[in-house]
């Protein structure tokens, strides 16, 4: 569902602040729920949202046996339930498909924690003990009394309402890919030759779109076209395991964008901008919901167009009818090829959703985003949205697993999903 002013160096104090924020985002659940010095009033502390999205990410990582696209929906579910709990009290933004409001004076921090705890416990009962411990630690930081009690009750209502909305949403439904093998058509790729994974994502009921196909782009380049040959020859040269043209920096970019800590990046982003609890909840919900629907849109295109991956296309280039391509049966990509079609790229789609939401909320393209690679452990700072989008598009080519056309089209789709997220949902309303 990741460019160059690129390694812009912040001032020393900013570097220290960013480093501390990133470090905090990696702490275990028990440490993450501790209050920070100088925090806002506990009953409305925006850090509670970030802490519980970290709890959600850790729970999902433990419970969901799948790839990042599988896990993105669960993060979106947690973030949206928390958003409804907070906005139903703070009143500054329109709740997601809900009209309920809490009593005035209820604690929005207690509501956020309660909503996340109840929703995660509902979907992942096996993690109940850890979730209960984290929840108790959060409530210890919030003063006892009516505000806390009412916030807790409202958060539970928000979680129950959201879970009801998402019943029969198509998760794990039996969806098959039935196109017979032919030049240009996807088939299981080496070395695992695994079947199409998570095809259900392309038929899942979206959170923001009216259908998975709403932003389906036009078809990929035709096999006989000049653009197809250019795409394939580029990934063949730059994405080969033993490429002689890919630079060390390009290799690092390919490896960096395998799995990213988006919740941690959003928490750092919110903390450094001193966002209040309503704006923090809105940031998480808009980004995660847009990324989830970007995955749905990408998988819809994968099912519809079903184009073969670069490794297959290069091995069988003598069957594509294009005189500008040449077969290399021994070619291998830098990174393993995922088990689903090339067009569209899920990573590039979710990148567009992320940068699209950030630029939409900020009103400009200076996203000032620090993000960590989960597998590599390194961090990068992106000053501008275009730098991030460019690196993600390049990364999938340098990895040898996507053509540039599949990446650029996906990134545009992600931006369109982000635009819809902010045009139709998560919008400002008058104060209650």
Coordinates of C-alpha atoms in Angstrom, one line a residue, residues 140-338:
X140 CA -3.3 5.5 35.4
X141 CA -2.1 8.7 33.8
X142 CA -5.6 10.2 33.5
X143 CA -7.2 11.6 36.6
X144 CA -10.1 9.5 38.0
X145 CA -13.5 11.0 37.9
X146 CA -16.5 11.7 35.7
X147 CA -14.5 12.9 32.7
X148 CA -12.5 9.7 32.6
X149 CA -15.5 7.5 33.1
X150 CA -17.5 9.2 30.3
X151 CA -14.5 9.1 28.0
X152 CA -14.0 5.4 28.5
X153 CA -17.7 4.7 27.9
X154 CA -17.8 6.8 24.7
X155 CA -14.6 5.2 23.4
X156 CA -16.2 1.8 23.7
X157 CA -19.2 3.0 21.8
X158 CA -17.0 4.3 19.0
X159 CA -15.2 0.9 18.8
X160 CA -18.4 -1.1 18.7
X161 CA -19.9 1.2 16.1
X162 CA -16.9 0.9 13.8
X163 CA -16.7 -2.9 14.2
X164 CA -20.4 -3.0 13.2
X165 CA -19.7 -0.9 10.1
X166 CA -17.0 -3.3 8.9
X167 CA -18.9 -6.5 9.2
X168 CA -18.9 -8.6 6.0
X169 CA -16.3 -6.3 4.5
X170 CA -14.7 -9.0 2.3
X171 CA -11.7 -9.8 4.5
X172 CA -10.2 -13.1 3.4
X173 CA -13.0 -13.8 1.0
X174 CA -12.3 -16.5 -1.7
X175 CA -11.1 -14.5 -4.7
X176 CA -9.3 -16.2 -7.5
X177 CA -7.2 -15.1 -10.5
X178 CA -8.4 -17.1 -13.5
X179 CA -6.5 -15.7 -16.5
X180 CA -4.6 -18.5 -18.4
X181 CA -0.9 -18.0 -18.9
X182 CA 0.0 -16.0 -22.1
X183 CA 2.6 -13.4 -23.0
X184 CA 2.1 -10.4 -20.7
X185 CA -0.2 -12.3 -18.3
X186 CA 0.8 -12.9 -14.7
X187 CA 1.8 -16.3 -13.5
X188 CA 3.6 -17.5 -10.3
X189 CA 7.1 -16.2 -10.3
X190 CA 10.4 -17.8 -9.3
X191 CA 11.9 -18.9 -7.0
X192 CA 8.8 -19.8 -4.9
X193 CA 6.2 -19.9 -7.7
X194 CA 3.6 -19.1 -5.1
X195 CA -0.1 -18.5 -6.0
X196 CA -1.6 -15.0 -6.1
X197 CA -1.5 -13.8 -2.5
X198 CA -4.3 -11.8 -0.9
X199 CA -6.4 -11.5 -4.0
X200 CA -9.3 -10.6 -1.7
X201 CA -7.8 -7.2 -1.2
X202 CA -9.0 -6.2 -4.7
X203 CA -12.6 -7.0 -3.9
X204 CA -12.7 -5.7 -0.3
X205 CA -15.2 -3.1 0.6
X206 CA -13.2 0.2 0.8
X207 CA -13.3 2.7 3.6
X208 CA -13.5 5.8 1.5
X209 CA -14.1 4.8 -2.1
X210 CA -17.5 3.8 -3.4
X211 CA -15.9 0.7 -5.1
X212 CA -12.4 -0.8 -5.5
X213 CA -12.5 0.2 -9.2
X214 CA -13.3 3.9 -8.6
X215 CA -9.8 5.1 -9.5
X216 CA -8.8 2.2 -11.7
X217 CA -6.2 3.7 -14.2
X218 CA -6.0 2.9 -17.9
X219 CA -4.1 -0.2 -19.1
X220 CA -0.4 -0.6 -18.8
X221 CA 1.8 -0.2 -21.9
X222 CA 1.1 -2.7 -24.7
X223 CA 3.7 -5.5 -25.1
X224 CA 4.7 -4.2 -28.6
X225 CA 5.1 -0.6 -27.5
X226 CA 8.3 1.4 -27.1
X227 CA 7.3 2.3 -23.6
X228 CA 7.0 -1.3 -22.6
X229 CA 10.5 -2.1 -23.9
X230 CA 11.9 1.0 -22.1
X231 CA 10.3 -0.1 -18.8
X232 CA 11.5 -3.7 -19.1
X233 CA 15.0 -2.8 -20.2
X234 CA 15.3 -0.3 -17.3
X235 CA 14.3 -2.8 -14.6
X236 CA 16.4 -5.5 -16.3
X237 CA 19.5 -3.3 -16.0
X238 CA 18.9 -1.6 -12.7
X239 CA 17.0 -4.3 -10.8
X240 CA 19.2 -7.2 -11.5
X241 CA 20.7 -9.0 -8.5
X242 CA 24.2 -8.4 -9.8
X243 CA 23.5 -5.1 -11.6
X244 CA 26.5 -3.3 -13.0
X245 CA 24.7 0.0 -13.3
X246 CA 22.8 0.3 -10.0
X247 CA 24.8 2.4 -7.5
X248 CA 25.2 1.6 -3.8
X249 CA 22.9 4.4 -2.9
X250 CA 20.2 3.0 -5.3
X251 CA 20.6 -0.4 -3.7
X252 CA 20.1 1.2 -0.3
X253 CA 16.9 2.9 -1.5
X254 CA 15.6 -0.4 -2.9
X255 CA 16.2 -2.2 0.5
X256 CA 14.9 0.7 2.6
X257 CA 11.4 0.7 1.1
X258 CA 10.5 -2.9 1.9
X259 CA 8.5 -2.2 5.1
X260 CA 8.1 1.2 6.8
X261 CA 7.1 2.3 10.3
X262 CA 4.3 4.7 9.2
X263 CA 2.7 4.9 12.7
X264 CA 6.0 5.9 14.2
X265 CA 6.6 8.5 11.5
X266 CA 3.1 10.0 12.1
X267 CA 3.7 10.1 15.8
X268 CA 7.0 12.0 15.3
X269 CA 5.3 14.3 12.8
X270 CA 2.5 15.1 15.2
X271 CA 4.7 15.6 18.2
X272 CA 7.1 18.0 16.5
X273 CA 4.2 20.1 15.2
X274 CA 2.6 20.1 18.6
X275 CA -0.7 18.9 17.2
X276 CA -3.5 18.7 19.7
X277 CA -5.5 15.5 20.2
X278 CA -8.1 16.1 17.5
X279 CA -5.5 17.0 14.9
X280 CA -3.4 14.0 15.9
X281 CA -6.3 11.6 15.6
X282 CA -7.3 13.1 12.3
X283 CA -3.7 12.7 10.9
X284 CA -3.6 9.0 11.8
X285 CA -7.1 8.2 10.5
X286 CA -6.7 10.1 7.2
X287 CA -3.3 8.6 6.4
X288 CA -4.2 5.0 7.4
X289 CA -7.6 5.0 5.8
X290 CA -6.2 6.4 2.6
X291 CA -3.4 3.9 2.5
X292 CA -5.8 1.0 3.1
X293 CA -8.0 2.1 0.2
X294 CA -4.9 2.7 -2.0
X295 CA -4.1 -1.0 -1.4
X296 CA -7.7 -2.0 -2.5
X297 CA -7.3 0.1 -5.6
X298 CA -3.9 -1.4 -6.4
X299 CA -5.2 -4.9 -6.0
X300 CA -8.3 -4.2 -8.0
X301 CA -5.9 -3.3 -10.9
X302 CA -3.8 -6.3 -10.3
X303 CA -6.9 -8.5 -10.7
X304 CA -8.2 -6.6 -13.6
X305 CA -5.1 -6.3 -15.7
X306 CA -3.1 -9.2 -14.4
X307 CA 0.3 -8.2 -15.9
X308 CA 3.4 -10.4 -15.5
X309 CA 6.2 -9.4 -13.2
X310 CA 9.6 -8.3 -14.5
X311 CA 11.3 -11.6 -13.7
X312 CA 8.8 -13.5 -15.9
X313 CA 8.8 -10.9 -18.6
X314 CA 12.6 -10.9 -18.8
X315 CA 12.8 -14.7 -18.8
X316 CA 10.2 -14.9 -21.6
X317 CA 11.0 -11.8 -23.6
X318 CA 11.3 -13.8 -26.7
X319 CA 7.5 -14.4 -26.6
X320 CA 6.4 -10.7 -26.2
X321 CA 6.6 -9.8 -29.9
X322 CA 8.7 -6.7 -29.1
X323 CA 12.0 -6.6 -31.1
X324 CA 13.5 -4.1 -28.5
X325 CA 13.5 -6.7 -25.7
X326 CA 15.7 -9.7 -25.3
X327 CA 15.2 -12.8 -23.1
X328 CA 17.5 -13.7 -20.3
X329 CA 16.4 -17.0 -18.6
X330 CA 18.9 -16.6 -15.9
X331 CA 18.0 -13.1 -14.8
X332 CA 17.3 -12.6 -11.0
X333 CA 15.9 -9.5 -9.2
X334 CA 17.7 -7.8 -6.3
X335 CA 14.7 -8.6 -4.0
X336 CA 12.3 -11.5 -4.0
X337 CA 9.3 -11.0 -6.3
X338 CA 6.0 -10.8 -4.4

